[in-house]
Coordinates of C-alpha atoms in Angstrom, one line a residue:
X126 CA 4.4 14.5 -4.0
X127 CA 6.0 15.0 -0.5
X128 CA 7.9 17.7 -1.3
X129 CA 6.4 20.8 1.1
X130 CA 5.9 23.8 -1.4
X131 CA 3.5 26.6 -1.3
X132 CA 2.6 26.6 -5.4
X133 CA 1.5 22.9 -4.2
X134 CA -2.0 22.7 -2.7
X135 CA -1.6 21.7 1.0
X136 CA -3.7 21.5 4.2
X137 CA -2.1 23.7 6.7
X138 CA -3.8 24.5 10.5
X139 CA -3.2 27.1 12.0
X140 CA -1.5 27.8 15.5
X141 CA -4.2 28.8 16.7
X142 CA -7.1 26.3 15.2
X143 CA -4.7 23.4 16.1
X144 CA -3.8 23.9 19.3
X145 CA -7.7 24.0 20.2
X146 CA -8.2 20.5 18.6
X147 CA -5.4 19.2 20.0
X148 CA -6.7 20.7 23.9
X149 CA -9.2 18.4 23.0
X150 CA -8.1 15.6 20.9
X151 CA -4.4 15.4 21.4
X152 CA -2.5 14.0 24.3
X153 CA 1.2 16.6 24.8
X154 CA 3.2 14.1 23.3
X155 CA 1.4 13.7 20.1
X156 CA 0.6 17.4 20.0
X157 CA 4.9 17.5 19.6
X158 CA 4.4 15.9 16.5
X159 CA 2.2 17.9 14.8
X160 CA 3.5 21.9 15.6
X161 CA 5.7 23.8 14.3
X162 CA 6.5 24.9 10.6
X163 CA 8.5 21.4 9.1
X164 CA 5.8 19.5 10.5
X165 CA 3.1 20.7 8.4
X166 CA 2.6 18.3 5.4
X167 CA -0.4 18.6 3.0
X168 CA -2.8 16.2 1.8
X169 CA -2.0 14.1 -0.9
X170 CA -3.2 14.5 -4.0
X171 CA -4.0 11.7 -6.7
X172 CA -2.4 13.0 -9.4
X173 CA 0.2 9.7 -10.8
X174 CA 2.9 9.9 -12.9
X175 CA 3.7 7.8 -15.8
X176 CA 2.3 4.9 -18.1
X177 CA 3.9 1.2 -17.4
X178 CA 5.9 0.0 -20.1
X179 CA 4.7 -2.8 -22.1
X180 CA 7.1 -5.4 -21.8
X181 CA 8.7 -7.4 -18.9
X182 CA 11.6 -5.3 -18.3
X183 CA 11.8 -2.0 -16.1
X184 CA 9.4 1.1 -17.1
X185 CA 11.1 3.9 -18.1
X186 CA 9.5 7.2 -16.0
X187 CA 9.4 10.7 -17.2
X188 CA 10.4 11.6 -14.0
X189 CA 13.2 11.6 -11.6
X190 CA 12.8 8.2 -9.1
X191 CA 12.0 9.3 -5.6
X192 CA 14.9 8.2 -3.3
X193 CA 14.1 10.0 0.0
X194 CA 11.7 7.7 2.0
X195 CA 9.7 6.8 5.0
X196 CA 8.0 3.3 5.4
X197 CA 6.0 2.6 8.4
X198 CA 6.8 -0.9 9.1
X199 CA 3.1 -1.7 10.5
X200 CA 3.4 -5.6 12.1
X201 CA 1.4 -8.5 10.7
X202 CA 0.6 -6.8 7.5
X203 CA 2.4 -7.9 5.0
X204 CA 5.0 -5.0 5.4
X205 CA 8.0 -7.6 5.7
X206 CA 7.6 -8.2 1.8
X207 CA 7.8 -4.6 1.1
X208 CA 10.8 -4.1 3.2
X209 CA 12.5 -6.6 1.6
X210 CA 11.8 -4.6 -1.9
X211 CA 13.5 -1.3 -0.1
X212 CA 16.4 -3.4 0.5
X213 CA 16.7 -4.3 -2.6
X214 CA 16.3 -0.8 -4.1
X215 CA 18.7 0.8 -1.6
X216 CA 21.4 -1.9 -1.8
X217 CA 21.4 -1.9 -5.4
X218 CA 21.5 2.1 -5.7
X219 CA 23.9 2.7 -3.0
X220 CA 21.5 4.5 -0.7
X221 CA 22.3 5.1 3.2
X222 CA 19.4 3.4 5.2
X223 CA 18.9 4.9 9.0
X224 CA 19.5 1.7 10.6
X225 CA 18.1 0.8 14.7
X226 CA 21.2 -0.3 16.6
X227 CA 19.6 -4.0 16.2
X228 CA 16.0 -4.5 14.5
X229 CA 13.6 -2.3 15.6
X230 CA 13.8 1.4 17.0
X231 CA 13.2 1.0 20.4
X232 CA 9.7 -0.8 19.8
X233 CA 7.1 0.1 21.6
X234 CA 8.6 2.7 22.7
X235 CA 7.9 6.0 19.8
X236 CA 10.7 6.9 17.9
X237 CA 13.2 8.3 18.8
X238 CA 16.2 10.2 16.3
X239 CA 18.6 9.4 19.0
X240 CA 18.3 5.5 18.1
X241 CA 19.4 5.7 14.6
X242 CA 22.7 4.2 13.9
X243 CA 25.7 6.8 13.0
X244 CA 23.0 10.1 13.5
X245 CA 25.2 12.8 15.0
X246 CA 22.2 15.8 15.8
X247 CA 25.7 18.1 16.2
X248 CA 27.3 17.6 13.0
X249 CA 26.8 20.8 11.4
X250 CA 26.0 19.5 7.7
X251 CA 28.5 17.8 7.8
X252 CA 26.5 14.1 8.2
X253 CA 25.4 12.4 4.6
X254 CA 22.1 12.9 4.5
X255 CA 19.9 9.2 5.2
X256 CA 17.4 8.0 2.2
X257 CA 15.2 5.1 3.8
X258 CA 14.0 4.9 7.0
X259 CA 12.4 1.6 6.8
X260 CA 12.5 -0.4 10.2
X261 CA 10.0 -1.2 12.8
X262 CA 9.0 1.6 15.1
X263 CA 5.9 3.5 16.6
X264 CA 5.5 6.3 14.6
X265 CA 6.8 9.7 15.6
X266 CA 6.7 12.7 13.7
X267 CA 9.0 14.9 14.8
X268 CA 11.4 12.9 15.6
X269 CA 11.5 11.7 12.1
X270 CA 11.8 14.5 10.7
X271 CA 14.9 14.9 12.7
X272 CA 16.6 12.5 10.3
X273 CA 14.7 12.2 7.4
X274 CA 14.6 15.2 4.6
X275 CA 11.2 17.5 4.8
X276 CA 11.0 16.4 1.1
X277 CA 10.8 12.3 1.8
X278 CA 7.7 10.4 1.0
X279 CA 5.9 9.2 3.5
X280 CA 4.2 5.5 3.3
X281 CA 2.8 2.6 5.5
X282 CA 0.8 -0.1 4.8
X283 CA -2.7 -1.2 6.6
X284 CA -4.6 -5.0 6.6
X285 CA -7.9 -6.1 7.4
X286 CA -8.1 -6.1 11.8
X287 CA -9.4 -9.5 11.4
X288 CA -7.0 -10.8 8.8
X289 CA -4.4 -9.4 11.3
X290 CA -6.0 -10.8 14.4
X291 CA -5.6 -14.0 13.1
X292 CA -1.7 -13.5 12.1
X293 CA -1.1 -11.1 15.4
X294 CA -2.6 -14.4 17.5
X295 CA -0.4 -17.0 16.1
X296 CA 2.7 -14.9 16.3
X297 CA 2.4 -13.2 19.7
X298 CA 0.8 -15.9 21.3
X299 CA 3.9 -16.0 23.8
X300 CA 4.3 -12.5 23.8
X301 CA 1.1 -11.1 24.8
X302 CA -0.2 -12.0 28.0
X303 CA -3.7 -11.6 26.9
X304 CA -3.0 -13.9 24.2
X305 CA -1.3 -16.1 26.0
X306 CA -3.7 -16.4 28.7
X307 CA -7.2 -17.8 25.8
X308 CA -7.1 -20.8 24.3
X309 CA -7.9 -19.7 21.1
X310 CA -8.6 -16.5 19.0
X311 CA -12.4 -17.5 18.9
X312 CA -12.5 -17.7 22.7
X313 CA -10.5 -14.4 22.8
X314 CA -13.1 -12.8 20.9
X315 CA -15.9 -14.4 22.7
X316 CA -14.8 -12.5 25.5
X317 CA -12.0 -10.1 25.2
X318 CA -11.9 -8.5 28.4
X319 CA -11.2 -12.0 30.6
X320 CA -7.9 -11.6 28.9
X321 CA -6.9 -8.4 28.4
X322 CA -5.6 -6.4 30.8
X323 CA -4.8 -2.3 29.5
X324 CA -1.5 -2.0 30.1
X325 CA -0.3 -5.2 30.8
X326 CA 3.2 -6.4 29.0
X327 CA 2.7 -7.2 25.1
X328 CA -1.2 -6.5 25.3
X329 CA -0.4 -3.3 22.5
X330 CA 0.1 -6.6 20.0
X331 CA -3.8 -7.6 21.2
X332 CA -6.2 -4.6 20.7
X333 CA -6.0 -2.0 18.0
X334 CA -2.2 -2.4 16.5
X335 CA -2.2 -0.5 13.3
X336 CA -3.4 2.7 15.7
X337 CA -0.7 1.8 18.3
X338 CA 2.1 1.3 15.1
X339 CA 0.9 5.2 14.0
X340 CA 1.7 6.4 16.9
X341 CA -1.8 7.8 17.5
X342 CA -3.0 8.6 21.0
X343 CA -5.9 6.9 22.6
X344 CA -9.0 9.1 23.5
X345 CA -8.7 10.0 26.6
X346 CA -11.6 7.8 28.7
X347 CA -9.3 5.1 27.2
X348 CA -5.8 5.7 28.4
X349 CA -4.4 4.2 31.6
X350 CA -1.4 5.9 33.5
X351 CA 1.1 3.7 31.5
X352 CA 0.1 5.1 28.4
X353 CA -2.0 2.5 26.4
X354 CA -5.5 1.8 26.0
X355 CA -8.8 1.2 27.8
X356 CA -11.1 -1.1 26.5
X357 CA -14.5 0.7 25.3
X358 CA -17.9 -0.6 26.3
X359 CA -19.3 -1.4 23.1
X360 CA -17.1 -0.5 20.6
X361 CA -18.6 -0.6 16.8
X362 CA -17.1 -0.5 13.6
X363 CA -16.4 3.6 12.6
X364 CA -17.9 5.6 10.6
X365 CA -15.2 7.0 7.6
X366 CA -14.7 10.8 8.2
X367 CA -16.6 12.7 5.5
X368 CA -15.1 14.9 2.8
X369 CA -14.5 14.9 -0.8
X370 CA -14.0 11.7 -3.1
X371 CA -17.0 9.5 -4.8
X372 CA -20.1 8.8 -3.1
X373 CA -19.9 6.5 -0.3
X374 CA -22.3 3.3 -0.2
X375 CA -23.6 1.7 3.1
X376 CA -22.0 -1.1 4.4
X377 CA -23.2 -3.6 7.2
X378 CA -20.2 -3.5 9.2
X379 CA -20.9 -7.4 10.5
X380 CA -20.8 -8.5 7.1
X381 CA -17.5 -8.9 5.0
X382 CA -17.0 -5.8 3.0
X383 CA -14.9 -5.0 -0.2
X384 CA -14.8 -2.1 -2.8
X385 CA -18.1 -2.1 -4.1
X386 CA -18.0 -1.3 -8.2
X387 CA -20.6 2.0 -9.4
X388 CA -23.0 1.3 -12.0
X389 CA -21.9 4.5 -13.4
X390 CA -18.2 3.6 -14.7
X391 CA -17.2 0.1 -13.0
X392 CA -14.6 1.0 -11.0
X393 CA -14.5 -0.2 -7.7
X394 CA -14.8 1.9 -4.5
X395 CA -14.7 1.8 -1.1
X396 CA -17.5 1.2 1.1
X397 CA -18.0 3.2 4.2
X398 CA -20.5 2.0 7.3
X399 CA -23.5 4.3 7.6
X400 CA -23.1 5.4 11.3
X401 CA -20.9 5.8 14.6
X402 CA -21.7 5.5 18.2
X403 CA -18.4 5.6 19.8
X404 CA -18.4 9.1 21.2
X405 CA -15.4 9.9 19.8
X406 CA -16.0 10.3 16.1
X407 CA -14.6 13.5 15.9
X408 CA -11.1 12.2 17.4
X409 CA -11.0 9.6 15.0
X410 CA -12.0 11.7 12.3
X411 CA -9.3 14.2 13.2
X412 CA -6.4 11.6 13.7
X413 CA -7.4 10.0 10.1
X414 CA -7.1 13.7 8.6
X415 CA -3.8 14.4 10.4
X416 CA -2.2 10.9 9.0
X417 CA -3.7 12.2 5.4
X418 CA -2.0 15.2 6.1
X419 CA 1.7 13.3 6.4
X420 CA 1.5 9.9 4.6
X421 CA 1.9 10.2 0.6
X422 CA 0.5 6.7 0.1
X423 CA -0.7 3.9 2.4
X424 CA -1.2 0.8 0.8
X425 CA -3.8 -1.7 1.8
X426 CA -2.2 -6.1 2.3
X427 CA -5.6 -7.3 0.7
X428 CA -4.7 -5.7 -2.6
X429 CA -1.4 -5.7 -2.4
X430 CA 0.0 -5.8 -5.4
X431 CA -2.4 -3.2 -7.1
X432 CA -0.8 -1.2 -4.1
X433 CA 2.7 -1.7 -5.8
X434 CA 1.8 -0.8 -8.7
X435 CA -0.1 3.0 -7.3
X436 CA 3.7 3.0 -5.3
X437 CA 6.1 2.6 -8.1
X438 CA 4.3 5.6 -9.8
X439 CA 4.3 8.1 -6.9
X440 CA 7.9 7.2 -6.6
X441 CA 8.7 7.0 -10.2
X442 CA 10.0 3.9 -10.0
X443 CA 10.3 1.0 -12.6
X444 CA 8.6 -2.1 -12.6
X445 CA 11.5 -4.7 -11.6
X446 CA 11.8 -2.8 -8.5
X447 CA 8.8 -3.7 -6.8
X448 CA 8.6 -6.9 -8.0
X449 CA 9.7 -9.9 -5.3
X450 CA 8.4 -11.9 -3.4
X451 CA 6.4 -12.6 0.1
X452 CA 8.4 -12.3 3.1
X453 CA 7.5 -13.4 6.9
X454 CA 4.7 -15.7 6.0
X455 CA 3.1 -18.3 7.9
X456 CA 2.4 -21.5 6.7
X457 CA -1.2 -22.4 6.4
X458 CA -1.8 -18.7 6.3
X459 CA -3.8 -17.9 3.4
X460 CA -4.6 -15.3 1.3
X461 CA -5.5 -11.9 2.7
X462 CA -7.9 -11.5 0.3
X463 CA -10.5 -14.6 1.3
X464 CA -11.1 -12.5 4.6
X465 CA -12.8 -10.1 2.9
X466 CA -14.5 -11.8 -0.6
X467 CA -18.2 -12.7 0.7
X468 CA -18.0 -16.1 -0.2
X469 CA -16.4 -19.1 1.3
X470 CA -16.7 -18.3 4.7
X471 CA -18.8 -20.2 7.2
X472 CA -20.9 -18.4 9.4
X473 CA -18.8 -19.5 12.5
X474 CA -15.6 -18.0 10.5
X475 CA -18.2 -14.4 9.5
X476 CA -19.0 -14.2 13.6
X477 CA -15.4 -14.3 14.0
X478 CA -14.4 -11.6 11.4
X479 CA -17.1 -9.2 12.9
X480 CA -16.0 -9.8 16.7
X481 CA -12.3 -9.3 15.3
X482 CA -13.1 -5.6 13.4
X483 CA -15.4 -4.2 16.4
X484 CA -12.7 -5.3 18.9
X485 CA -10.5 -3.3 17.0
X486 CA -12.6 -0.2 16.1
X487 CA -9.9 2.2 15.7
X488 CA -8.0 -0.2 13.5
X489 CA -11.4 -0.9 11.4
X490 CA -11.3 3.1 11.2
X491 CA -7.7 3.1 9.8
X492 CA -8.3 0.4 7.5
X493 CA -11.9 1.7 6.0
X494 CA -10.5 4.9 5.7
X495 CA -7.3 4.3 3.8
X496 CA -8.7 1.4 1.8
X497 CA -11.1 3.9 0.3
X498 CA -8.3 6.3 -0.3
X499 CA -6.8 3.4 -2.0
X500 CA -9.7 2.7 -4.8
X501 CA -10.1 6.3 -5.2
X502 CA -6.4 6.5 -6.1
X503 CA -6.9 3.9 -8.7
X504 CA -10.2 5.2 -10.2
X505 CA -8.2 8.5 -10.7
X506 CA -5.2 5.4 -12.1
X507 CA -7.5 4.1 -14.6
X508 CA -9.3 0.4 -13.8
X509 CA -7.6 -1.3 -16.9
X510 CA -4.6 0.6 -16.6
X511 CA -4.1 -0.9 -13.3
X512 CA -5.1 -4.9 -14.1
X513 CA -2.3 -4.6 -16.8
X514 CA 0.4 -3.3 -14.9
X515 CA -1.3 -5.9 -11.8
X516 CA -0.8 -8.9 -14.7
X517 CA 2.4 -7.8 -16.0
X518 CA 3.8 -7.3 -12.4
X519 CA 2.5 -10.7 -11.4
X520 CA 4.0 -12.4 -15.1
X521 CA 7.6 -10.8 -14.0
X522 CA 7.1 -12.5 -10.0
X523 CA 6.5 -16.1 -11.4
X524 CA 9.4 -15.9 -13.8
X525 CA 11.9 -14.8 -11.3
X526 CA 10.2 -17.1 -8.8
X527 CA 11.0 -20.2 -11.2
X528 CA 13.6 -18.5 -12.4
X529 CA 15.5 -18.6 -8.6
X530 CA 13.7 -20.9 -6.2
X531 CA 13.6 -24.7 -5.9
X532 CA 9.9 -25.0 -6.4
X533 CA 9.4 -22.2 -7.7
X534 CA 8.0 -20.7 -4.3
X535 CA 8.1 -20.2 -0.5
X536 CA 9.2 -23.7 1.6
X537 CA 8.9 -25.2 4.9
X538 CA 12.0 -23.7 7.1
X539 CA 13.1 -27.1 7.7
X540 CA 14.4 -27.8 4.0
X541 CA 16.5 -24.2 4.6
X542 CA 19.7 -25.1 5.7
X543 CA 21.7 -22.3 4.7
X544 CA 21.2 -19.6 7.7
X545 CA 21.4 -16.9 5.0
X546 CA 17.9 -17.3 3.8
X547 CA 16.2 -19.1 6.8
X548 CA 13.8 -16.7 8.4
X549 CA 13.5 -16.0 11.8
X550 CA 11.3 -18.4 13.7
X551 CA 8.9 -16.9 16.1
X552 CA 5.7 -17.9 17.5
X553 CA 3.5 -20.8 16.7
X554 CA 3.4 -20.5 13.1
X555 CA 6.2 -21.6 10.8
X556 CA 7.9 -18.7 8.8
X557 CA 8.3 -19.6 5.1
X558 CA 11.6 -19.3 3.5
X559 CA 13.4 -19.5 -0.1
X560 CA 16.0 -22.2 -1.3
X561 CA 17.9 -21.2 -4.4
X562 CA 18.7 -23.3 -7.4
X563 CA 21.7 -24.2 -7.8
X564 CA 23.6 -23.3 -11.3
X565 CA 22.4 -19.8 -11.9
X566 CA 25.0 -17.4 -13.3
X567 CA 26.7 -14.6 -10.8
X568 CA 24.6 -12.1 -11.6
X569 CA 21.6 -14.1 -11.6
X570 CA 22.7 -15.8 -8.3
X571 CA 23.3 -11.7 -6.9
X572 CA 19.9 -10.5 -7.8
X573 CA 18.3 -14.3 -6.6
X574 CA 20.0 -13.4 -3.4
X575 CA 18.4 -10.2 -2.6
X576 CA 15.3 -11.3 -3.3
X577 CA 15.7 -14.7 -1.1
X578 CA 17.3 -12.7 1.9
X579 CA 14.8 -12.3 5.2
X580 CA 14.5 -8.9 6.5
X581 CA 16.6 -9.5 9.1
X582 CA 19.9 -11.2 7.5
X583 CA 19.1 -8.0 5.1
X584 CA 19.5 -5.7 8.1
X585 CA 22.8 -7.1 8.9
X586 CA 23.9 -7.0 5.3
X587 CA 23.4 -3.0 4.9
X588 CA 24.4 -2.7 8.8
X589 CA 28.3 -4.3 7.9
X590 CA 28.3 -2.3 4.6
X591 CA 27.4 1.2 6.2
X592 CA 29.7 0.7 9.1
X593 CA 32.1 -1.6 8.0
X594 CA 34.4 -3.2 11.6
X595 CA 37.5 -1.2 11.8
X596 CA 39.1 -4.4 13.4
X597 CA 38.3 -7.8 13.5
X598 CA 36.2 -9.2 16.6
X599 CA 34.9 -12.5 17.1
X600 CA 31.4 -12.4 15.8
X601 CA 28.5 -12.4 19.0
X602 CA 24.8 -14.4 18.3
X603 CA 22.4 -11.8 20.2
X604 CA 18.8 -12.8 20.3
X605 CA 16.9 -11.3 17.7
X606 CA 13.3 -9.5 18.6
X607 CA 9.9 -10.3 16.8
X608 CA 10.0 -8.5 13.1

């Protein structure tokens, strides 16, 4: 998977074909992206790799691990947690991560290859060659590509628009003026455009994030001269693009939706709504064909660990290394996957969910699309297949989590008082943190400490040992961005 080679069944457009969709879909910019010869990635296919081993410790793959990646780091979806697992992986294995100059590459700004730590474009093959590109950014293709092999596999991962609205509202409360401006996400919602202003500083955090993270452009009627989006009219939940994979059943798109399981062979699928009136549906339904066309995997926060398990196949990886534990969590947040069970929801809390998904109809897209992608992966898995390798995974995440923590799980920040493991504090939310025990052996208290250490101490950690000071300088506190 990944790896562009023409005995491999791809989707390539032509020149010609794609540069009349993009005159009508594409903005320049994004039509940089997607021409030229390396830039052309096929679908994925479904096909998985090897069976889980049976006990506790790591699987043992037929098949050589993948080591060349891209992770979209997609904000307020749970992506912090599966950063923290690259870290892990790449530290341990002596990988060279492409590193932003501080956190984040130039977010919101698209990427660029010029911000990656140590990349000389003039070296003449003489640069090691990166493995992980991992940090936050806005997606962009080409540049990527500029640092990353043609042969990496590409990933992201998507959430439920009103699960994120939620998290997105507490967290960038003080960042985004629209936010900043209602009194409360339900008043927001009520009435989006009193707040939100296209354009306006931090408002990319309010409407439509997972699309803006992608690095998709907005359809036209919606762009302003700055670059970001319009508001539409009435925006409705999106209709999933049609093409081949099981039948698709109707969903209300006010109700709460999850994969709803056939009579025929009790898997679960993913439910599509019926119908679109955005007048757009054919840019959306291009855009979600393009991103099938470069991302190997997307996962999907409600089910995330069944995600982990479809990821450490495609990569061919054992099962220690994608187990660990949640990272960036806000206490009192939940669990992702109450937002979308029917039950247990009042109908104050479903009216907020369905304001939350039409507000964000190119996010409901992203996420109805790739979530369906998702169930159709693990049909093609096997059902029971998956909820052992789901148990076993979870088994191995308790034990480590007794194993290492005081507790046995995620505290307060105010009982972490060594700055190692303290997450960064931002927004109204508390961020949850780890507190080791104390007496565990050196190797035990190694391994404890990768999986304890926040994304952004983790950053620093591979930042010193890729480019270790050639003197020593008096060490300066710079403010550390949002994650």
């Amino acid at each position: 998977m990944g790896v562009l080679s023409p005995t491999r069944t791809m989707r390539l457009w032509g020149p010609r074909s794609l540069g009349v969709a993009l005159g009508v879909f594409m903005t320049i910019g994004f039509a940089l992206q997607l021409l030229g010869g390396p830039f052309q990635r096929r679908l994925p296919g479904l096909q998985l790799r090897h069976s889980w081993a049976s006990s506790l410790g790591p699987a043992a793959p037929s098949c050589p691990p993948r080591q060349h990646l891209v992770f979209l780091k997609t904000h307020k979806s749970g992506s912090s947690s599966v950063l923290s697992l690259l870290h892990r992986y790449g530290d341990r294995h002596g990988l060279r991560f492409a590193l932003p100059a501080r956190y984040q590459f130039g977010y919101p700004r698209l990427f660029q290859a010029s911000r990656v730590k140590g990349y000389r474009p003039q070296s003449g093959g003489t640069q090691p060659p990166f493995h992980i590109l991992c940090h936050h950014m806005r997606f962009n293709l080409k540049e990527v590509l500029q640092v990353m092999p043609s042969d990496s596999f590409f990933f992201s991962i998507v959430r439920d628009p009103a699960a994120l609205a939620r998290s997105a509202f507490s967290y960038y409360k003080s960042t985004s003026s629209a936010f900043r401006k209602a009194p409360s996400l339900a008043a927001f919602l009520a009435n989006p455009r009193a707040f939100y202003r296209p354009g306006a500083r931090g408002d990319h955090y309010a409407r439509n994030l997972l699309w803006f993270d992608f690095g998709l452009p907005f359809p036209p009627e919606l762009r302003t001269k700055r670059g970001n989006p319009h508001v539409s009219r009435d925006p409705n939940p999106p209709q999933l693009p049609s093409g081949a994979g099981p039948p698709a059943h109707t969903l209300d798109p006010n109700a709460l939706f999850h994969p709803v399981p056939t009579v025929a062979d009790g898997h679960s699928q993913m439910s599509s709504p019926a119908s679109l009136d955005l007048g757009s549906s054919s840019f959306i339904q291009w855009n979600l064909a393009w991103l099938d066309s470069v991302f190997d995997l997307v996962l999907v926060a409600e089910y995330f660990d069944e995600s982990l398990v479809l990821l450490a196949d495609a990569l061919c990886w054992g099962l220690d290394d994608v187990v660990g534990f949640m990272h960036n969590a806000q206490a009192g947040g939940g669990q992702d996957r109450s937002t979308i069970d029917d039950g247990g929801l009042t109908t104050e809390e479903r009216q907020l969910t369905a304001r939350a998904r039409a507000w964000n109809n190119l996010d409901w897209a992203l996420y109805v699309h790739f979530n369906r992608s998702l169930w159709a992966r693990i049909k093609q898995y096997g059902q029971s297949r998956l909820d052992s390798a789901v148990a076993e995974l979870r088994a191995r995440r308790e034990a480590l989590a007794k194993h290492c923590l005081v507790g046995g799980e995620a505290l307060d920040p105010k009982y972490i008082t060594d700055r190692r493991f303290r997450p960064f504090q931002f927004g109204s939310g508390k961020v949850l943190g780890y507190v080791l025990r104390s007496g565990l052996s050196l190797q035990d208290q190694e391994e404890c400490e990768r999986l304890a250490t926040p994304e952004l101490q983790y950053k620093d950690k591979l930042d010193a040992k890729q480019f270790p000071p050639t003197v020593s300088l008096p060490l300066k506190t710079s403010r550390r961005p949002s994650p």
